[in-house]
CSV table of C-alpha atoms and ligand atoms in Angstrom, one decimal:
chain,number,residue,atom,x,y,z
A,252,MET,CA,0.1,0.2,-0.3
A,253,ASP,CA,1.5,2.8,-1.6
A,254,GLU,CA,1.5,6.4,1.3
A,255,LYS,CA,-0.4,8.4,-0.4
A,256,ARG,CA,-3.5,5.4,0.1
A,257,ARG,CA,-2.5,4.7,3.5
A,258,ARG,CA,-2.9,8.5,5.3
A,259,PHE,CA,-6.0,8.1,3.3
A,260,GLU,CA,-7.3,5.4,5.0
A,261,ALA,CA,-6.0,6.7,8.1
A,262,GLN,CA,-7.5,9.6,8.0
A,263,VAL,CA,-10.5,9.6,5.6
A,264,MET,CA,-12.1,5.7,5.3
A,265,PRO,CA,-12.5,5.7,9.5
A,266,HIS,CA,-15.1,8.2,8.3
A,267,LEU,CA,-16.4,6.0,5.9
A,268,ASP,CA,-20.1,5.2,7.7
A,269,ALA,CA,-20.8,8.5,8.6
A,270,ALA,CA,-20.7,8.9,4.9
A,271,PHE,CA,-22.9,6.1,4.2
A,272,ARG,CA,-25.6,8.0,7.3
A,273,PHE,CA,-26.1,10.9,6.1
A,274,ALA,CA,-25.9,9.6,2.4
A,275,ARG,CA,-28.8,7.2,3.0
A,276,TRP,CA,-30.3,10.3,4.7
A,277,LEU,CA,-29.9,12.8,1.9
A,278,SER,CA,-30.4,10.4,-0.5
A,279,ARG,CA,-33.9,8.7,1.6
A,280,SER,CA,-32.9,5.4,0.1
A,281,PRO,CA,-30.0,2.9,1.3
A,282,GLY,CA,-29.9,1.7,-2.9
A,283,ASP,CA,-28.6,5.3,-3.7
A,284,ALA,CA,-27.0,5.9,-0.8
A,285,ASP,CA,-24.7,2.7,-2.3
A,286,ASP,CA,-24.3,4.9,-5.2
A,287,ILE,CA,-23.6,8.0,-4.1
A,288,VAL,CA,-20.7,6.7,-0.8
A,289,GLN,CA,-19.3,4.8,-4.3
A,290,ASP,CA,-18.8,8.8,-6.2
A,291,ALA,CA,-18.1,10.3,-3.1
A,292,VAL,CA,-15.2,8.0,-1.9
A,293,LEU,CA,-13.7,7.9,-4.9
A,294,ARG,CA,-13.4,11.7,-6.2
A,295,ALA,CA,-12.3,11.8,-2.1
A,296,TYR,CA,-9.5,10.4,-3.9
A,297,ARG,CA,-8.6,12.0,-6.0
A,298,GLY,CA,-8.6,14.8,-4.3
A,299,PHE,CA,-7.2,13.1,-1.4
A,300,ASN,CA,-3.4,16.0,-2.4
A,301,ALA,CA,-5.4,18.5,-1.9
A,302,LEU,CA,-7.3,18.1,2.3
A,303,ARG,CA,-5.3,20.8,4.3
A,304,GLY,CA,-6.1,20.1,7.7
A,305,SER,CA,-7.7,17.8,10.2
A,306,ASP,CA,-11.2,18.6,9.1
A,307,ALA,CA,-11.1,15.1,6.4
A,308,LYS,CA,-14.9,14.3,8.6
A,309,GLY,CA,-16.4,17.3,7.1
A,310,TRP,CA,-14.9,18.1,4.3
A,311,LEU,CA,-15.5,14.0,3.2
A,312,LEU,CA,-19.3,15.1,4.3
A,313,ALA,CA,-18.9,18.2,1.7
A,314,ILE,CA,-18.0,15.5,-1.0
A,315,VAL,CA,-20.9,13.4,-0.4
A,316,ARG,CA,-23.5,16.8,0.4
A,317,ASN,CA,-22.0,17.4,-4.0
A,318,CYS,CA,-22.6,13.4,-4.9
A,319,HIS,CA,-26.4,13.3,-4.5
A,320,ALA,CA,-27.0,17.4,-5.1
A,321,THR,CA,-25.1,15.5,-8.7
A,322,SER,CA,-26.5,12.5,-8.8
A,323,VAL,CA,-28.7,11.1,-11.6
A,324,SER,CA,-32.1,10.0,-9.6
A,325,GLN,CA,-31.5,12.9,-7.8
A,326,LEU,CA,-31.9,15.2,-10.7
A,327,ARG,CA,-35.0,12.9,-11.8
A,328,ARG,CA,-36.6,14.0,-8.7
A,329,ARG,CA,-36.0,17.2,-8.3
A,330,ALA,CA,-38.2,17.7,-11.7
A,331,LEU,CA,-40.6,15.7,-10.3
A,332,VAL,CA,-41.0,17.4,-7.4
A,333,PRO,CA,-38.8,20.0,-6.3
A,334,LEU,CA,-38.4,21.0,-2.2
A,335,PRO,CA,-39.5,23.9,-0.9
A,336,GLU,CA,-36.7,27.0,-1.5
A,337,GLU,CA,-36.6,28.0,2.4
A,338,HIS,CA,-38.4,32.0,1.7
A,339,ASP,CA,-41.1,29.7,1.0
A,340,VAL,CA,-41.3,28.2,4.4
A,341,ARG,CA,-43.2,30.9,7.3
A,342,ASP,CA,-42.2,30.3,11.3
A,343,GLY,CA,-44.8,28.3,12.7
A,344,HIS,CA,-46.0,26.1,9.0
A,345,VAL,CA,-44.8,22.6,9.7
A,346,LEU,CA,-41.5,21.6,7.6
A,347,VAL,CA,-42.9,19.8,5.4
A,348,ALA,CA,-42.0,18.9,1.5
A,349,ASP,CA,-44.2,19.2,-0.7
A,350,THR,CA,-44.5,16.3,-3.2
A,351,GLY,CA,-48.6,16.5,-3.4
A,352,ASP,CA,-49.1,13.3,-2.3
A,353,PRO,CA,-51.3,13.9,0.1
A,354,GLN,CA,-50.1,10.4,1.5
A,355,HIS,CA,-47.0,13.2,2.6
A,356,GLU,CA,-48.7,15.9,3.5
A,357,SER,CA,-50.6,13.7,6.2
A,358,ILE,CA,-47.1,12.7,7.3
A,359,LEU,CA,-45.8,15.1,10.0
A,360,ALA,CA,-50.0,15.4,11.2
A,361,ASP,CA,-49.8,11.3,11.9
A,362,GLU,CA,-48.5,10.8,15.2
A,363,ALA,CA,-48.1,7.0,14.4
A,364,ARG,CA,-45.6,8.0,12.8
A,365,THR,CA,-42.3,6.7,14.0
A,366,LEU,CA,-39.4,9.6,13.8
A,367,ASP,CA,-37.7,8.0,10.7
A,368,GLU,CA,-40.1,9.0,8.4
A,369,LEU,CA,-40.9,12.5,9.7
A,370,ILE,CA,-36.9,12.8,8.9
A,371,ALA,CA,-37.3,11.7,5.8
A,372,ALA,CA,-40.0,14.4,5.4
A,373,LEU,CA,-38.8,17.0,6.5
A,374,PRO,CA,-37.5,19.3,3.8
A,375,GLN,CA,-33.2,18.9,2.3
A,376,ASP,CA,-31.6,22.9,4.5
A,377,TYR,CA,-33.3,21.2,7.7
A,378,ARG,CA,-32.8,18.0,7.2
A,379,GLU,CA,-28.8,17.6,6.3
A,380,VAL,CA,-28.2,20.5,9.0
A,381,LEU,CA,-30.3,18.5,12.5
A,382,ILE,CA,-28.3,15.2,10.6
A,383,LEU,CA,-25.3,16.8,10.6
A,384,ARG,CA,-25.4,18.5,14.2
A,385,GLU,CA,-27.6,15.0,16.1
A,386,ILE,CA,-25.9,12.2,14.7
A,387,GLU,CA,-22.6,13.7,12.9
A,388,GLU,CA,-21.6,15.3,15.9
A,389,LEU,CA,-20.6,18.3,13.9
A,390,ASP,CA,-20.2,22.2,15.3
A,391,TYR,CA,-21.7,25.1,13.9
A,392,ARG,CA,-18.8,25.6,12.1
A,393,GLU,CA,-17.9,22.9,10.5
A,394,ILE,CA,-21.6,22.1,9.9
A,395,ALA,CA,-21.5,26.0,7.8
A,396,GLY,CA,-19.1,24.3,5.9
A,397,VAL,CA,-20.4,20.9,4.3
A,398,VAL,CA,-23.5,23.1,4.0
A,399,ASN,CA,-22.2,25.9,2.6
A,400,VAL,CA,-23.9,28.6,4.0
A,401,PRO,CA,-23.1,31.4,7.8
A,402,ILE,CA,-23.8,29.8,10.9
A,403,GLY,CA,-26.6,31.8,11.3
A,404,THR,CA,-27.9,29.9,8.5
A,405,VAL,CA,-27.4,26.8,10.1
A,406,MET,CA,-28.6,27.8,13.8
A,407,SER,CA,-32.2,29.2,12.9
A,408,ARG,CA,-32.7,25.9,11.0
A,409,LEU,CA,-31.1,23.7,13.1
A,410,SER,CA,-33.3,25.3,16.1
A,411,ARG,CA,-36.9,25.5,13.6
A,412,ALA,CA,-36.0,21.7,12.6
A,413,ARG,CA,-36.1,20.3,15.6
A,414,ALA,CA,-39.2,22.8,16.8
A,415,ALA,CA,-40.5,21.0,14.3
A,416,LEU,CA,-40.1,17.3,15.3
A,417,LYS,CA,-40.7,18.7,19.4
A,418,LYS,CA,-43.9,19.6,17.9
A,419,HIS,CA,-44.6,16.2,16.6
A,420,TRP,CA,-43.1,14.9,20.0
A,421,HIS,CA,-45.2,16.1,22.3
A,422,LEU,CA,-48.2,15.0,20.1
A,423,ARG,CA,-46.7,11.7,20.3
A,424,ALA,CA,-46.2,11.7,23.4
A,425,SER,CA,-49.7,13.4,24.8
A,426,GLY,CA,-50.6,10.6,22.5
A,427,ASP,CA,-49.4,8.3,24.5
A,428,THR,CA,-50.4,9.5,28.0
A,429,HIS,CA,-54.4,9.8,27.2
A,430,GLY,CA,-53.9,6.6,25.3
A,431,THR,CA,-56.8,8.1,21.9
A,432,SER,CA,-56.1,5.8,19.3
B,169,MET,CA,-32.4,36.9,33.4
B,170,ALA,CA,-35.4,37.0,30.4
B,171,HIS,CA,-35.5,33.2,29.2
B,172,PRO,CA,-33.2,32.8,26.9
B,173,ASP,CA,-34.7,33.0,22.9
B,174,SER,CA,-34.1,29.0,21.3
B,175,GLN,CA,-31.8,29.3,19.2
B,176,ARG,CA,-29.7,31.1,22.2
B,177,LEU,CA,-30.9,27.6,24.5
B,178,GLU,CA,-29.8,25.2,21.2
B,179,ALA,CA,-26.7,26.3,20.9
B,180,TYR,CA,-25.7,26.5,24.9
B,181,PHE,CA,-27.2,22.9,24.8
B,182,ASP,CA,-24.7,22.6,22.6
B,183,ASN,CA,-21.7,23.7,23.8
B,184,GLU,CA,-20.6,26.0,21.2
B,185,ILE,CA,-21.9,29.7,23.0
B,186,SER,CA,-18.6,31.1,24.7
B,187,ALA,CA,-18.3,30.0,29.5
B,188,PRO,CA,-19.3,33.2,31.5
B,189,ASP,CA,-22.6,32.7,28.3
B,190,ALA,CA,-22.9,29.7,29.3
B,191,ALA,CA,-22.7,30.4,33.2
B,192,ASP,CA,-25.1,33.0,33.0
B,193,ILE,CA,-27.5,29.9,31.7
B,194,ASP,CA,-26.8,28.0,34.3
B,195,LEU,CA,-27.9,30.3,36.6
B,196,HIS,CA,-31.3,30.6,34.7
B,197,VAL,CA,-32.1,27.1,33.9
B,198,GLU,CA,-31.7,25.8,37.0
B,199,GLN,CA,-34.4,28.6,38.5
B,200,CYS,CA,-36.4,28.3,35.4
B,201,ALA,CA,-38.9,25.5,34.9
B,202,GLU,CA,-39.6,26.4,31.6
B,203,CYS,CA,-35.8,26.2,30.2
B,204,ARG,CA,-35.7,22.6,32.2
B,205,THR,CA,-38.6,21.5,29.7
B,206,GLN,CA,-36.6,22.8,27.4
B,207,LEU,CA,-32.9,21.3,27.8
B,208,GLN,CA,-34.8,17.8,28.2
B,209,ASP,CA,-37.0,17.7,25.2
B,210,LEU,CA,-33.6,18.8,23.3
B,211,VAL,CA,-32.5,16.0,25.2
B,212,ARG,CA,-34.9,13.3,24.2
B,213,LEU,CA,-34.8,14.4,20.8
B,214,ARG,CA,-31.8,13.5,20.0
B,215,ALA,CA,-31.0,10.6,21.9
B,216,ALA,CA,-33.9,9.4,20.4
B,217,LEU,CA,-32.5,10.5,17.2
B,218,ARG,CA,-29.5,8.4,18.1
B,219,GLN,CA,-31.4,6.1,18.8
B,220,ASP,CA,-33.4,6.0,15.5
B,221,LEU,CA,-30.7,6.6,12.9
B,222,GLY,CA,-27.6,6.3,14.1
B,223,HIS,CA,-27.0,2.9,13.8
B,224,TYR,CA,-26.7,2.8,10.8
B,225,GLN,CA,-23.1,1.2,9.4
B,226,VAL,CA,-21.7,0.2,5.8
B,227,PRO,CA,-21.7,-3.1,5.1
B,228,GLN,CA,-19.4,-5.5,4.6
B,229,ALA,CA,-19.8,-5.9,1.0
B,230,MET,CA,-19.8,-2.8,0.2
B,231,ARG,CA,-16.6,-2.0,2.8
B,232,THR,CA,-14.9,-5.0,0.1
B,233,ARG,CA,-15.9,-3.3,-2.9
B,234,LEU,CA,-15.0,-0.5,-2.3
B,235,ALA,CA,-11.4,-1.7,-0.7
B,236,ARG,CA,-11.5,-2.7,-4.4
B,237,ALA,CA,-12.0,0.5,-6.1
B,238,LEU,CA,-9.4,2.3,-4.3
B,239,ASP,CA,-6.8,-0.6,-5.4
B,240,GLN,CA,-7.3,0.6,-8.9
B,241,GLU,CA,-7.7,3.4,-7.9
B,242,SER,CA,-3.9,3.4,-6.6
B,243,GLY,CA,-2.4,1.2,-9.7
B,244,THR,CA,-2.2,-1.9,-6.1
B,245,ASP,CA,-4.6,-4.0,-6.8
B,246,SER,CA,-4.9,-6.6,-4.5
B,247,ARG,CA,-5.7,-9.8,-7.3
B,248,ARG,CA,-2.5,-9.2,-9.4
B,249,PRO,CA,1.2,-11.3,-8.2
B,250,SER,CA,3.4,-9.7,-6.1
B,251,ARG,CA,6.7,-9.4,-7.5
B,252,VAL,CA,8.3,-11.2,-4.6
B,253,PRO,CA,11.8,-13.1,-5.5
B,254,PHE,CA,11.8,-16.8,-5.4
B,255,TRP,CA,13.2,-17.6,-2.0
B,256,ALA,CA,10.5,-14.7,0.4
B,257,GLY,CA,8.2,-16.8,-0.7
B,258,ALA,CA,7.5,-19.3,1.4
B,259,PHE,CA,7.7,-17.1,4.0
B,260,GLY,CA,5.4,-14.6,2.5
B,261,GLY,CA,2.7,-17.5,2.4
B,262,ALA,CA,3.2,-18.2,6.1
B,263,CYS,CA,3.0,-14.2,6.8
B,264,ALA,CA,-0.1,-13.7,4.5
B,265,THR,CA,-1.6,-17.3,6.0
B,266,ALA,CA,-1.6,-15.0,9.7
B,267,MET,CA,-2.3,-12.1,8.2
B,268,VAL,CA,-5.6,-13.6,7.3
B,269,ALA,CA,-5.0,-15.2,11.0
B,270,VAL,CA,-6.0,-11.7,12.0
B,271,ILE,CA,-8.6,-10.1,9.8
B,272,ALA,CA,-10.6,-13.8,10.0
B,273,PHE,CA,-10.4,-12.9,14.1
B,274,VAL,CA,-11.0,-8.9,13.8
B,275,ILE,CA,-14.1,-9.5,11.3
B,276,PHE,CA,-15.8,-12.6,13.4
B,277,PHE,CA,-14.4,-11.5,16.7
B,278,PRO,CA,-14.9,-8.3,17.9
B,279,PRO,CA,-12.2,-6.8,20.7
B,280,PRO,CA,-13.9,-8.4,24.7
B,281,GLY,CA,-16.5,-5.6,26.1
B,282,ASN,CA,-17.5,-4.5,22.5
B,283,ALA,CA,-21.3,-6.0,24.2
B,284,LEU,CA,-21.3,-4.3,27.3
B,285,VAL,CA,-20.8,-1.8,25.9
B,286,ASP,CA,-23.5,-2.0,23.6
B,287,GLN,CA,-25.4,-2.2,26.5
B,288,LEU,CA,-24.5,0.5,28.2
B,289,VAL,CA,-25.0,2.5,26.0
B,290,ASP,CA,-28.7,1.0,25.4
B,291,ALA,CA,-29.3,1.3,28.9
B,292,HIS,CA,-28.4,5.8,28.6
B,293,LEU,CA,-29.9,6.3,25.8
B,294,ARG,CA,-33.2,4.4,27.4
B,295,SER,CA,-32.9,6.2,30.5
B,296,LEU,CA,-33.5,9.3,28.7
B,297,MET,CA,-36.4,8.2,27.2
B,298,PRO,CA,-39.8,9.9,29.1
B,299,ASP,CA,-39.9,8.9,32.4
B,300,HIS,CA,-37.3,6.0,32.9
B,301,LEU,CA,-34.4,7.6,34.1
B,302,ILE,CA,-35.2,7.4,37.8
B,303,ASP,CA,-36.9,5.3,39.8
B,304,VAL,CA,-35.5,7.3,43.4
B,305,GLU,CA,-35.7,11.1,42.7
B,306,SER,CA,-33.6,13.1,45.8
B,307,THR,CA,-31.1,15.6,45.7
B,308,ASP,CA,-29.9,14.1,49.0
B,309,LYS,CA,-27.2,11.1,48.4
B,310,HIS,CA,-28.5,10.1,52.5
B,311,THR,CA,-32.3,8.4,50.4
B,312,VAL,CA,-30.2,7.8,47.3
B,313,LYS,CA,-27.5,5.2,49.1
B,314,PRO,CA,-30.7,3.1,50.9
B,315,TRP,CA,-32.2,3.0,48.7
B,316,PHE,CA,-30.3,1.3,46.7
B,317,ALA,CA,-29.4,-1.5,48.9
B,318,GLY,CA,-33.2,-3.1,48.6
B,319,HIS,CA,-33.4,-2.9,45.2
B,320,ALA,CA,-29.7,-3.7,43.4
B,321,ASP,CA,-27.0,-6.0,43.8
B,322,VAL,CA,-24.1,-3.1,44.7
B,323,SER,CA,-24.0,0.3,47.3
B,324,PRO,CA,-21.9,2.4,44.8
B,325,ALA,CA,-20.2,5.5,46.3
B,326,VAL,CA,-23.3,8.2,46.0
B,327,GLY,CA,-22.3,12.4,46.3
B,328,ASP,CA,-23.6,15.3,45.7
B,329,PHE,CA,-21.3,17.7,44.1
B,330,GLU,CA,-23.6,20.9,43.4
B,331,GLN,CA,-21.1,22.8,44.9
B,332,GLN,CA,-19.0,21.4,41.6
B,333,GLY,CA,-22.0,21.8,39.2
B,334,TYR,CA,-22.6,18.2,39.2
B,335,ARG,CA,-26.1,18.2,40.7
B,336,LEU,CA,-27.3,14.5,42.3
B,337,MET,CA,-30.0,13.6,40.4
B,338,GLY,CA,-31.3,10.3,41.3
B,339,GLY,CA,-30.9,6.8,41.3
B,340,ARG,CA,-31.7,3.8,39.4
B,341,ALA,CA,-31.7,0.1,39.5
B,342,ASP,CA,-30.5,-1.0,35.9
B,343,TYR,CA,-29.0,-4.5,34.3
B,344,VAL,CA,-25.6,-4.6,33.2
B,345,ASP,CA,-24.2,-7.8,31.9
B,346,ARG,CA,-27.2,-9.4,33.1
B,347,GLN,CA,-26.2,-8.0,36.3
B,348,ARG,CA,-28.1,-6.3,38.6
B,349,ALA,CA,-26.7,-2.7,38.9
B,350,ALA,CA,-27.4,0.7,40.5
B,351,VAL,CA,-27.1,4.1,38.4
B,352,ILE,CA,-26.8,7.3,39.8
B,353,VAL,CA,-27.9,9.4,38.3
B,354,TYR,CA,-26.2,13.3,38.1
B,355,GLN,CA,-27.2,16.6,35.8
B,356,HIS,CA,-24.0,18.9,34.8
B,357,GLY,CA,-25.7,21.9,32.8
B,358,ALA,CA,-27.7,21.2,29.8
B,359,HIS,CA,-26.1,17.4,30.4
B,360,LEU,CA,-27.5,14.8,32.1
B,361,ILE,CA,-24.2,11.8,33.3
B,362,ASN,CA,-25.9,8.2,33.9
B,363,VAL,CA,-23.4,6.8,36.4
B,364,PHE,CA,-23.5,2.9,35.8
B,365,SER,CA,-22.1,0.6,38.5
B,366,TRP,CA,-22.4,-3.0,39.0
B,367,ALA,CA,-19.8,-6.3,40.7
B,368,ASP,CA,-16.4,-6.4,38.5
B,369,ASP,CA,-16.2,-10.4,37.7
B,370,ARG,CA,-12.6,-9.6,36.9
B,371,ARG,CA,-13.4,-10.2,33.1
B,372,GLY,CA,-11.7,-7.0,32.3
B,373,LEU,CA,-12.6,-3.7,31.3
B,374,PRO,CA,-12.9,-1.9,28.0
B,375,ARG,CA,-11.5,1.1,27.8
B,376,SER,CA,-13.1,4.5,27.9
B,377,LEU,CA,-14.3,5.4,24.3
B,378,THR,CA,-16.8,7.5,22.3
B,379,ARG,CA,-20.1,6.1,21.3
B,380,ASN,CA,-23.2,7.1,19.3
B,381,GLY,CA,-21.6,10.9,20.8
B,382,TYR,CA,-21.6,9.4,23.5
B,383,GLN,CA,-18.3,9.5,26.2
B,384,LEU,CA,-18.3,6.0,28.2
B,385,VAL,CA,-15.3,6.1,31.0
B,386,PHE,CA,-14.7,3.0,32.8
B,387,TRP,CA,-12.9,2.0,35.8
B,388,ARG,CA,-12.7,0.2,38.8
B,389,SER,CA,-13.1,0.9,42.5
B,390,GLY,CA,-12.8,-1.3,45.6
B,391,ASP,CA,-15.0,-4.4,44.4
B,392,LEU,CA,-17.2,-2.4,41.6
B,393,ASP,CA,-17.1,-1.6,38.4
B,394,TYR,CA,-18.1,1.7,36.8
B,395,CYS,CA,-18.8,3.3,33.7
B,396,ALA,CA,-20.1,7.1,33.2
B,397,ILE,CA,-21.7,8.0,30.5
B,398,SER,CA,-22.7,11.2,28.9
B,399,ASP,CA,-23.0,13.5,25.9
B,400,THR,CA,-21.0,16.4,27.9
B,401,ALA,CA,-17.5,18.0,27.2
B,402,PRO,CA,-14.6,14.8,28.2
B,403,ASP,CA,-12.8,16.7,30.3
B,404,GLU,CA,-16.7,17.4,32.9
B,405,LEU,CA,-16.9,13.7,32.7
B,406,GLN,CA,-13.7,12.8,33.5
B,407,ARG,CA,-14.1,16.0,36.5
B,408,LEU,CA,-17.1,14.1,38.2
B,409,ILE,CA,-15.4,11.4,37.7
B,410,GLY,CA,-12.5,12.2,39.8
B,411,LEU,CA,-14.9,13.7,41.9
B,412,LEU,CA,-16.1,10.1,42.8
B,413,GLN,CA,-13.2,8.3,43.0
B,414,ALA,CA,-11.7,10.4,45.3
B,415,LEU,CA,-14.4,9.9,47.8
B,416,GLY,CA,-14.3,6.1,46.5
B,417,GLU,CA,-10.7,6.6,48.1
B,418,LEU,CA,-12.0,8.2,51.8
B,419,ARG,CA,-14.6,5.5,51.6
B,420,GLY,CA,-11.6,2.9,52.2
B,421,ILE,CA,-12.2,-1.0,52.1
B,422,ASN,CA,-15.3,-0.7,53.0
B,423,PRO,CA,-17.0,-3.6,50.4
B,424,GLY,CA,-19.2,-1.9,47.9
B,425,VAL,CA,-20.6,-5.4,47.1
B,426,ASN,CA,-24.5,-5.7,49.6
B,427,ARG,CA,-23.5,-9.2,51.1
B,428,ASN,CA,-27.2,-10.1,51.6
B,429,PRO,CA,-28.3,-8.9,48.4
B,430,PRO,CA,-32.7,-8.5,48.0
B,431,GLY,CA,-34.4,-10.7,46.9
C,184,ZN,ZN1,-36.7,30.2,31.3
């Protein structure tokens, strides 16, 4: 194993699970996640000499995010289902991707839904920030780097994603207490 | 001080504000039930997310595929015959066999303590769900300690370190490694710390590590094994452990295992 490969294995490959999880939550499909990660790892390897500093995790996740954005199935999906832009989402409104699919529209209102599905129903802008913070434990600065927005935007998106989930958390909790069906 | 707005409270929860600001919010949160509820929601949400979404791992087949793709990329395709001199053949063969054995060992025999670590992380996550944290709610060590005598097989060191910023919240009986364990719960700022203790069985403890974003630190004191687990900063967790260990030394040779376990 040559020197570059050895350093790559030591610095980047430990974050493979993180890359896979992130790809999975971006694409909402395990099959797509496989392709995205494979693509991302090879691109990361080719560009490895450009990596400066120690933030290999954020760097790899940013590449995963790019690969996801350009992946064929994602382009197809985008054409069919435009996600709302930030200015379309008003405060107090439930953050759900407007898929035009009636089954999707009620997702956040249905207390029986799993957390899994609640996350999947968040628009990508909110979903990715939430996942990077809560699952991958990146700090605000690192998230800003991966998503390429200012830290203030990271904070407001994170806060609104949490608020959306918490709201349904409470619905579910009160449903449990009162035993409503 | 007025309630911090939700973004500021979340920045506090995420350890993203300066120490003096955090100290201000510490003070406020001590007195504000509303903000404590907000923080508790954040703790629960994080625990639920990590429990539900944090376990996805790259399948082994995919790792193998990636390794092969990288081999091709770096021009060191491992399937190519190696150019070693013929006299090195026998030696190389032995090495290769040893390598395969090592790899097989790593794959099929995870390091000891893995199951223990999984159990502890699961127990910690479970404890963050509503109504699972505490069986005996008390900020008084004189209440918590005797309670363990009736509900767990061990009586661990229980200290009240409110002065140092670690508030005793209570205790809980749990299971670790099929043994009854005593859990002491502390609150430190926005974070909860579970301190598990169980009778030492001389099998050795895992090294301290991070799993699913939670820090686990193991130590032994007297005849008990301890594990502290939390998502607080590592040095903050270490400080509580220092306090607990000092307490253990004070107790001296007092056995921690209840010789007449209940039931
Ligand atoms: Zn308050």
